Short mmCIF file of C-alpha atoms and ligand atoms in Angstrom, two decimals:
data_model
loop_
_atom_site.label_atom_id
_atom_site.label_comp_id
_atom_site.label_asym_id
_atom_site.label_seq_id
_atom_site.Cartn_x
_atom_site.Cartn_y
_atom_site.Cartn_z
CA MET A 1 -9.52 33.75 -46.15
CA ASN A 2 -10.75 31.02 -48.49
CA ARG A 3 -12.14 27.76 -47.07
CA ARG A 4 -9.00 25.73 -47.81
CA ILE A 5 -6.66 28.14 -46.02
CA PHE A 6 -9.12 28.36 -43.13
CA PHE A 7 -9.27 24.56 -42.64
CA THR A 8 -5.47 24.20 -42.98
CA THR A 9 -5.00 26.88 -40.30
CA VAL A 10 -7.44 25.14 -37.95
CA LEU A 11 -5.74 21.77 -38.52
CA LEU A 12 -2.32 23.25 -37.80
CA ALA A 13 -3.60 24.90 -34.61
CA VAL A 14 -5.04 21.57 -33.37
CA LEU A 15 -1.79 19.78 -34.23
CA LEU A 16 0.33 22.39 -32.46
CA CYS A 17 -1.88 22.26 -29.41
CA SER A 18 -1.69 18.47 -29.17
CA LEU A 19 2.11 18.63 -29.43
CA SER A 20 2.52 21.33 -26.78
CA CYS A 21 -0.03 19.66 -24.47
CA GLY A 22 2.24 16.57 -24.25
CA CYS A 23 -0.84 14.64 -23.32
CA GLY A 24 -3.63 14.82 -25.83
CA ALA A 25 -6.27 13.89 -23.24
CA GLU A 26 -9.68 14.28 -24.78
CA LYS A 27 -13.11 14.42 -23.22
CA SER A 28 -16.39 14.91 -25.04
CA SER A 29 -15.98 18.68 -24.63
CA GLY A 30 -12.86 18.52 -26.84
CA GLN A 31 -9.14 18.78 -26.37
CA ILE A 32 -8.00 19.57 -22.81
CA GLN A 33 -4.69 20.84 -21.62
CA ASN A 34 -5.04 19.68 -18.04
CA VAL A 35 -4.92 16.17 -16.69
CA LYS A 36 -7.16 15.85 -13.66
CA ILE A 37 -6.53 12.91 -11.35
CA GLY A 38 -8.74 12.54 -8.29
CA VAL A 39 -7.46 10.43 -5.39
CA SER A 40 -9.45 9.44 -2.33
CA VAL A 41 -7.67 7.71 0.58
CA TYR A 42 -9.29 6.02 3.57
CA ARG A 43 -7.16 8.01 6.09
CA LYS A 44 -4.28 10.39 5.66
CA ASP A 45 -2.77 9.69 9.07
CA ASP A 46 -1.87 6.12 8.04
CA THR A 47 1.94 6.16 7.78
CA PHE A 48 2.18 3.88 4.75
CA VAL A 49 -0.70 5.49 2.82
CA SER A 50 0.61 8.99 3.53
CA SER A 51 4.08 8.11 2.24
CA LEU A 52 2.50 6.65 -0.90
CA CYS A 53 0.62 9.97 -1.39
CA THR A 54 3.87 11.94 -1.09
CA ASP A 55 5.42 9.70 -3.75
CA LEU A 56 2.38 10.26 -6.00
CA GLU A 57 2.73 14.04 -5.62
CA ASN A 58 6.42 13.84 -6.52
CA ASP A 59 5.66 11.68 -9.57
CA ALA A 60 3.04 14.20 -10.74
CA LYS A 61 5.44 17.14 -10.33
CA ALA A 62 8.16 15.31 -12.25
CA LYS A 63 5.78 14.46 -15.10
CA GLU A 64 4.51 18.04 -15.24
CA THR A 65 8.05 19.32 -15.68
CA GLU A 66 8.93 16.66 -18.22
CA SER A 67 5.77 16.89 -20.35
CA GLY A 68 4.66 20.47 -19.94
CA THR A 69 1.12 19.21 -19.27
CA LYS A 70 -0.65 20.74 -16.28
CA ILE A 71 -1.45 17.94 -13.86
CA ASN A 72 -4.08 18.52 -11.23
CA LEU A 73 -3.60 15.75 -8.65
CA ASN A 74 -6.27 16.23 -6.02
CA ILE A 75 -5.84 13.97 -2.96
CA VAL A 76 -8.71 13.92 -0.47
CA GLU A 77 -9.32 11.76 2.60
CA SER A 78 -12.47 9.95 3.59
CA GLN A 79 -11.89 9.83 7.37
CA SER A 80 -12.81 6.14 7.43
CA SER A 81 -16.30 6.88 6.06
CA GLN A 82 -17.43 4.95 2.98
CA ALA A 83 -20.38 7.33 2.53
CA LEU A 84 -18.00 10.30 2.42
CA GLN A 85 -15.74 8.47 -0.03
CA ASN A 86 -18.69 7.77 -2.35
CA ASP A 87 -19.54 11.50 -2.29
CA GLN A 88 -15.92 12.33 -3.12
CA VAL A 89 -16.04 10.00 -6.11
CA ASP A 90 -19.30 11.68 -7.23
CA SER A 91 -17.70 15.10 -7.14
CA PHE A 92 -14.64 13.86 -9.06
CA LEU A 93 -17.00 12.50 -11.71
CA SER A 94 -19.09 15.65 -11.91
CA GLY A 95 -15.87 17.71 -11.94
CA ASN A 96 -14.70 16.01 -15.17
CA TYR A 97 -11.69 14.26 -13.68
CA ASN A 98 -9.94 12.05 -16.25
CA VAL A 99 -9.05 9.23 -13.85
CA ILE A 100 -10.06 8.34 -10.30
CA CYS A 101 -7.85 6.51 -7.81
CA VAL A 102 -9.46 4.99 -4.75
CA ASN A 103 -8.01 3.59 -1.53
CA MET A 104 -11.29 2.03 -0.38
CA VAL A 105 -12.56 2.56 3.15
CA ASP A 106 -14.52 -0.68 2.89
CA ARG A 107 -12.91 -2.86 0.27
CA THR A 108 -16.08 -4.92 -0.16
CA ALA A 109 -18.00 -1.83 -1.34
CA ALA A 110 -16.16 -1.18 -4.63
CA ALA A 111 -19.03 -2.27 -6.93
CA VAL A 112 -20.86 1.03 -6.42
CA ILE A 113 -17.79 3.02 -7.44
CA VAL A 114 -16.97 0.81 -10.45
CA ASP A 115 -20.56 1.19 -11.59
CA LYS A 116 -20.53 5.00 -11.39
CA ALA A 117 -17.12 5.28 -13.08
CA LYS A 118 -18.21 2.93 -15.85
CA LYS A 119 -21.34 4.98 -16.55
CA GLU A 120 -19.20 8.12 -16.92
CA ASN A 121 -16.47 6.21 -18.79
CA VAL A 122 -13.78 7.36 -16.33
CA PRO A 123 -11.09 4.75 -15.53
CA VAL A 124 -10.79 3.84 -11.87
CA ILE A 125 -7.63 2.60 -10.14
CA PHE A 126 -7.98 1.06 -6.70
CA PHE A 127 -4.90 0.73 -4.55
CA ASN A 128 -3.66 -0.76 -1.27
CA ARG A 129 -7.11 -1.95 -0.14
CA GLU A 130 -8.03 -4.63 -2.63
CA PRO A 131 -11.61 -4.90 -3.92
CA VAL A 132 -13.10 -8.35 -4.38
CA GLU A 133 -12.23 -9.73 -7.81
CA GLU A 134 -15.84 -9.86 -8.96
CA ASP A 135 -16.17 -6.06 -8.52
CA LEU A 136 -12.98 -5.35 -10.42
CA ARG A 137 -14.09 -7.56 -13.26
CA MET A 138 -17.26 -5.50 -13.72
CA TRP A 139 -15.35 -3.22 -16.08
CA SER A 140 -12.24 -3.43 -18.24
CA GLU A 141 -11.14 0.04 -17.05
CA ALA A 142 -11.05 -0.91 -13.36
CA TYR A 143 -7.59 -1.73 -11.99
CA TYR A 144 -5.89 -2.58 -8.72
CA VAL A 145 -2.34 -1.62 -7.72
CA GLY A 146 -0.92 -3.23 -4.60
CA ALA A 147 1.25 -6.10 -3.48
CA ASP A 148 0.92 -9.80 -2.79
CA ALA A 149 0.09 -10.02 0.92
CA ALA A 150 0.94 -13.71 1.22
CA GLN A 151 4.45 -13.01 -0.06
CA SER A 152 5.04 -10.31 2.58
CA CYS A 153 4.63 -12.65 5.46
CA THR A 154 6.37 -15.58 3.92
CA LEU A 155 9.30 -13.14 3.86
CA GLN A 156 8.59 -12.05 7.43
CA GLY A 157 8.76 -15.70 8.54
CA GLU A 158 12.02 -15.99 6.61
CA ILE A 159 13.58 -13.17 8.70
CA ILE A 160 12.87 -15.16 11.87
CA GLN A 161 13.99 -18.41 10.28
CA ASN A 162 17.32 -16.87 9.14
CA ALA A 163 17.99 -15.38 12.56
CA TYR A 164 17.19 -18.74 14.20
CA ARG A 165 19.54 -20.59 11.85
CA LYS A 166 22.38 -18.20 12.67
CA ASP A 167 21.82 -18.26 16.42
CA PRO A 168 18.84 -20.26 17.79
CA ARG A 169 19.07 -18.62 21.21
CA SER A 170 18.58 -15.14 19.67
CA ILE A 171 15.02 -16.28 18.95
CA ASP A 172 14.31 -19.22 21.28
CA ARG A 173 15.35 -17.28 24.40
CA ASN A 174 14.39 -19.98 26.91
CA GLY A 175 15.94 -22.78 24.85
CA ASP A 176 12.89 -25.07 25.04
CA GLY A 177 13.00 -25.75 21.29
CA VAL A 178 9.69 -23.95 20.72
CA ILE A 179 9.22 -20.35 19.56
CA GLN A 180 6.61 -18.64 21.74
CA TYR A 181 5.06 -15.76 19.80
CA VAL A 182 2.34 -13.12 19.82
CA ILE A 183 0.78 -11.52 16.72
CA LEU A 184 -0.37 -7.94 16.24
CA GLU A 185 -2.84 -7.96 13.37
CA GLY A 186 -3.98 -5.17 11.08
CA GLU A 187 -7.56 -4.07 10.58
CA GLN A 188 -9.97 -7.00 10.40
CA GLY A 189 -11.24 -7.77 6.91
CA HIS A 190 -8.22 -6.11 5.22
CA GLN A 191 -6.64 -8.54 2.74
CA ASP A 192 -3.17 -7.79 4.14
CA ALA A 193 -4.15 -8.54 7.73
CA LEU A 194 -5.81 -11.84 6.84
CA LEU A 195 -3.01 -13.16 4.65
CA ARG A 196 -0.02 -11.78 6.54
CA THR A 197 -1.14 -13.40 9.76
CA GLU A 198 -1.63 -16.75 8.09
CA TYR A 199 1.58 -16.79 6.07
CA SER A 200 4.12 -15.62 8.64
CA VAL A 201 3.30 -18.54 10.92
CA LYS A 202 2.97 -20.96 7.98
CA LYS A 203 6.49 -20.10 6.87
CA LEU A 204 7.89 -20.89 10.34
CA VAL A 205 6.03 -24.19 10.54
CA ASP A 206 6.95 -25.16 6.95
CA SER A 207 10.60 -24.57 7.72
CA GLY A 208 10.41 -27.13 10.52
CA LEU A 209 10.36 -24.78 13.50
CA LYS A 210 8.13 -25.56 16.46
CA VAL A 211 5.90 -22.64 17.41
CA GLU A 212 3.42 -21.81 20.15
CA LYS A 213 0.98 -18.92 19.87
CA LEU A 214 0.55 -17.09 23.16
CA ALA A 215 -1.89 -14.44 21.89
CA ASP A 216 -3.12 -12.56 18.86
CA ASP A 217 -5.30 -9.52 18.42
CA THR A 218 -5.92 -6.61 16.10
CA ALA A 219 -4.32 -3.23 16.66
CA ASN A 220 -5.78 -1.73 13.43
CA TRP A 221 -2.39 -0.84 11.91
CA GLN A 222 -1.84 1.70 14.70
CA ARG A 223 1.17 2.29 16.92
CA ALA A 224 -0.74 3.35 20.05
CA GLN A 225 -3.06 0.34 19.84
CA GLY A 226 -0.05 -1.93 19.28
CA ALA A 227 1.61 -0.55 22.41
CA ALA A 228 -1.56 -1.02 24.48
CA LYS A 229 -1.99 -4.66 23.42
CA MET A 230 1.67 -5.46 23.95
CA THR A 231 1.58 -3.93 27.44
CA GLN A 232 -1.26 -6.32 28.36
CA TRP A 233 0.58 -9.30 26.92
CA ILE A 234 3.80 -8.45 28.74
CA GLN A 235 1.83 -8.33 32.00
CA LYS A 236 0.30 -11.73 31.21
CA PHE A 237 3.19 -13.65 29.60
CA GLY A 238 6.31 -11.71 30.63
CA LYS A 239 9.57 -13.30 29.47
CA ARG A 240 7.74 -16.11 27.69
CA ILE A 241 7.24 -13.82 24.68
CA GLU A 242 10.13 -14.55 22.33
CA VAL A 243 8.84 -13.21 19.02
CA VAL A 244 6.38 -10.43 18.12
CA LEU A 245 5.01 -10.84 14.59
CA CYS A 246 3.41 -7.60 13.40
CA ASN A 247 1.30 -7.06 10.29
CA ASN A 248 2.92 -3.62 9.85
CA ASP A 249 5.75 -1.41 11.12
CA ASP A 250 3.58 1.02 13.06
CA MET A 251 2.25 -1.76 15.30
CA ALA A 252 5.80 -3.17 15.60
CA LEU A 253 6.95 0.25 16.81
CA GLY A 254 4.08 0.25 19.31
CA ALA A 255 5.22 -3.16 20.60
CA ILE A 256 8.76 -1.79 20.95
CA ASP A 257 7.41 1.24 22.87
CA ALA A 258 5.73 -1.19 25.31
CA VAL A 259 8.87 -3.33 25.69
CA ARG A 260 10.93 -0.20 26.46
CA GLU A 261 8.59 0.61 29.34
CA SER A 262 8.77 -2.93 30.79
CA PRO A 263 11.20 -5.28 32.50
CA LEU A 264 11.65 -7.06 29.11
CA LYS A 265 13.75 -4.17 27.86
CA SER A 266 17.02 -5.79 28.99
CA ASN A 267 16.26 -8.95 26.97
CA ALA A 268 13.75 -7.78 24.39
CA PRO A 269 11.84 -10.24 22.17
CA ALA A 270 12.50 -10.26 18.41
CA VAL A 271 10.08 -7.86 16.70
CA VAL A 272 9.33 -7.97 12.97
CA GLY A 273 7.12 -5.70 10.87
CA VAL A 274 6.00 -5.02 7.31
CA ASP A 275 6.16 -1.77 5.24
CA GLY A 276 9.70 -0.43 5.57
CA THR A 277 8.47 3.02 6.61
CA ARG A 278 11.13 5.53 7.63
CA PRO A 279 10.53 5.03 11.40
CA GLY A 280 10.56 1.26 10.81
CA LEU A 281 13.94 1.44 9.09
CA GLU A 282 15.28 3.64 11.91
CA ALA A 283 14.19 0.95 14.41
CA ILE A 284 16.20 -1.65 12.49
CA ARG A 285 19.16 0.70 12.59
CA ASP A 286 18.95 1.17 16.39
CA GLY A 287 18.54 -2.60 16.86
CA SER A 288 15.05 -2.54 18.38
CA MET A 289 13.45 -4.22 15.34
CA LEU A 290 14.94 -7.39 13.85
CA GLY A 291 13.62 -6.73 10.36
CA THR A 292 10.77 -5.69 8.11
CA VAL A 293 9.39 -6.46 4.69
CA LEU A 294 9.40 -3.56 2.26
CA ASN A 295 5.91 -2.71 0.99
CA ASP A 296 7.24 -0.62 -1.84
CA ALA A 297 5.25 2.63 -1.61
CA SER A 298 7.36 4.38 -4.21
CA GLN A 299 6.97 1.64 -6.86
CA GLN A 300 3.25 1.33 -6.13
CA ALA A 301 2.86 5.12 -6.48
CA LYS A 302 4.80 5.04 -9.74
CA ALA A 303 2.52 2.32 -11.15
CA ILE A 304 -0.60 4.23 -10.03
CA PHE A 305 0.68 7.46 -11.51
CA ASP A 306 1.97 6.04 -14.82
CA LEU A 307 -1.28 4.16 -15.32
CA SER A 308 -3.40 7.22 -14.44
CA TYR A 309 -1.50 9.56 -16.68
CA SER A 310 -1.51 7.25 -19.66
CA LEU A 311 -5.22 6.42 -19.29
CA ALA A 312 -6.01 10.13 -18.86
CA CYS A 313 -4.20 10.80 -22.12
CA GLY A 314 -6.27 8.11 -23.80
CA LYS A 315 -3.16 6.04 -24.44
CA GLY A 316 -4.25 2.90 -22.61
CA VAL A 317 -2.04 0.89 -20.27
CA PRO A 318 1.58 2.06 -20.63
CA GLY A 319 4.45 -0.36 -21.36
CA SER A 320 6.02 0.42 -17.94
CA VAL A 321 3.00 -1.12 -16.17
CA LYS A 322 2.74 -4.92 -16.25
CA LEU A 323 -0.83 -6.03 -15.74
CA THR A 324 -1.78 -9.53 -14.63
CA SER A 325 -5.22 -10.94 -15.41
CA GLY A 326 -6.03 -7.67 -17.18
CA HIS A 327 -6.63 -5.71 -13.95
CA TYR A 328 -3.83 -6.20 -11.41
CA VAL A 329 -0.42 -4.67 -10.76
CA LYS A 330 1.37 -6.34 -7.85
CA ILE A 331 4.70 -4.92 -6.77
CA PRO A 332 7.01 -7.47 -5.09
CA TYR A 333 7.95 -7.18 -1.42
CA ARG A 334 11.57 -7.37 -0.20
CA ILE A 335 13.22 -8.33 3.07
CA VAL A 336 15.01 -5.55 4.96
CA THR A 337 17.33 -6.35 7.87
CA LYS A 338 20.41 -4.64 9.20
CA GLU A 339 22.49 -6.51 6.58
CA ASN A 340 20.94 -4.62 3.63
CA LEU A 341 19.47 -1.63 5.49
CA ALA A 342 21.86 0.98 4.02
CA LYS A 343 20.36 0.48 0.57
CA TYR A 344 16.86 1.36 1.80
CA LEU A 345 17.81 4.15 4.20
CA SER A 346 19.36 6.07 1.36
C1 GAL B 401 -1.16 -2.09 4.48
C2 GAL B 401 0.01 -1.48 5.23
C3 GAL B 401 -0.47 -0.92 6.54
C4 GAL B 401 -1.62 0.05 6.31
C5 GAL B 401 -2.70 -0.58 5.48
C6 GAL B 401 -3.78 0.42 5.14
O1 GAL B 401 -0.72 -2.56 3.24
O2 GAL B 401 0.97 -2.47 5.47
O3 GAL B 401 0.57 -0.27 7.22
O4 GAL B 401 -1.10 1.16 5.66
O5 GAL B 401 -2.16 -1.12 4.27
O6 GAL B 401 -4.68 -0.05 4.21
#
């Protein structure tokens, strides 16, 4: 074979390969046919995070079928240990993963991960637990996909406000013109817990309602802890509790569990959550929860996946992903009550 024919054959082979690979992801070792996406989550038993992971897996399967590219989506959990999560990131980097997605255990500790990823030139996408802006800005290939926490609880306040407008006594049970409430907060230091707590009450006050806080405490996003706190509050405040504001659906379900076991069950307080998980939506259907605010796991997963795949293929940020300030994707929240529940249950 003369040199010309040889080079033409090689060129054709490379071209054919890049077409059949769908994604021409390239690392220094040359053309690869697999896209490797490493995902580390803070806990897998978190209802919202686990449903987001299921959506990610479905997105990867769909893309694999559509593109013919082999996608290795490896989801590991850090069991609430930042040290373990750092090790997981190290093994993704040494295992030549094309993109790394991280649901931080400690959202203030992202600088270490950005630094390592930058050194290896592997894009990193944080999600759900938002790093401080300074850390994200350390590198142009560091991104965050999540939602605007303040918006979620402005909407949560709106659910209460709408119900009050329709029928004040459905909220202000004792008719004293003041809404007595308790708040179940998420994990301390989490951006969603801080902002949701502030904005749900702010919305009520801004809309001219008089409110009185009876108690607030953290239940770390968890149903059992929510139930335990609510049981204590029912013993202390009894019928005075008119509204239970919850930073997520799991804690709202815990509060409902406690109400069901108490004398309040015949005239239960209004309970509102955030997330729109399946059990949360079922609670709206059976009337035990007044409403929730959809934290759109499926749209967040889609943004994480589309961004990962495109970056892995060396194609940059895809048109389907709208970045703000060069690093952020924030998916809007939506109110869910029994009026529009059917749309979300299906
Ligand atoms: C929040 C979500 C909570 C919990 C938490 C974990 O956005 O509402 O239910 O999943 O993230 O970081």
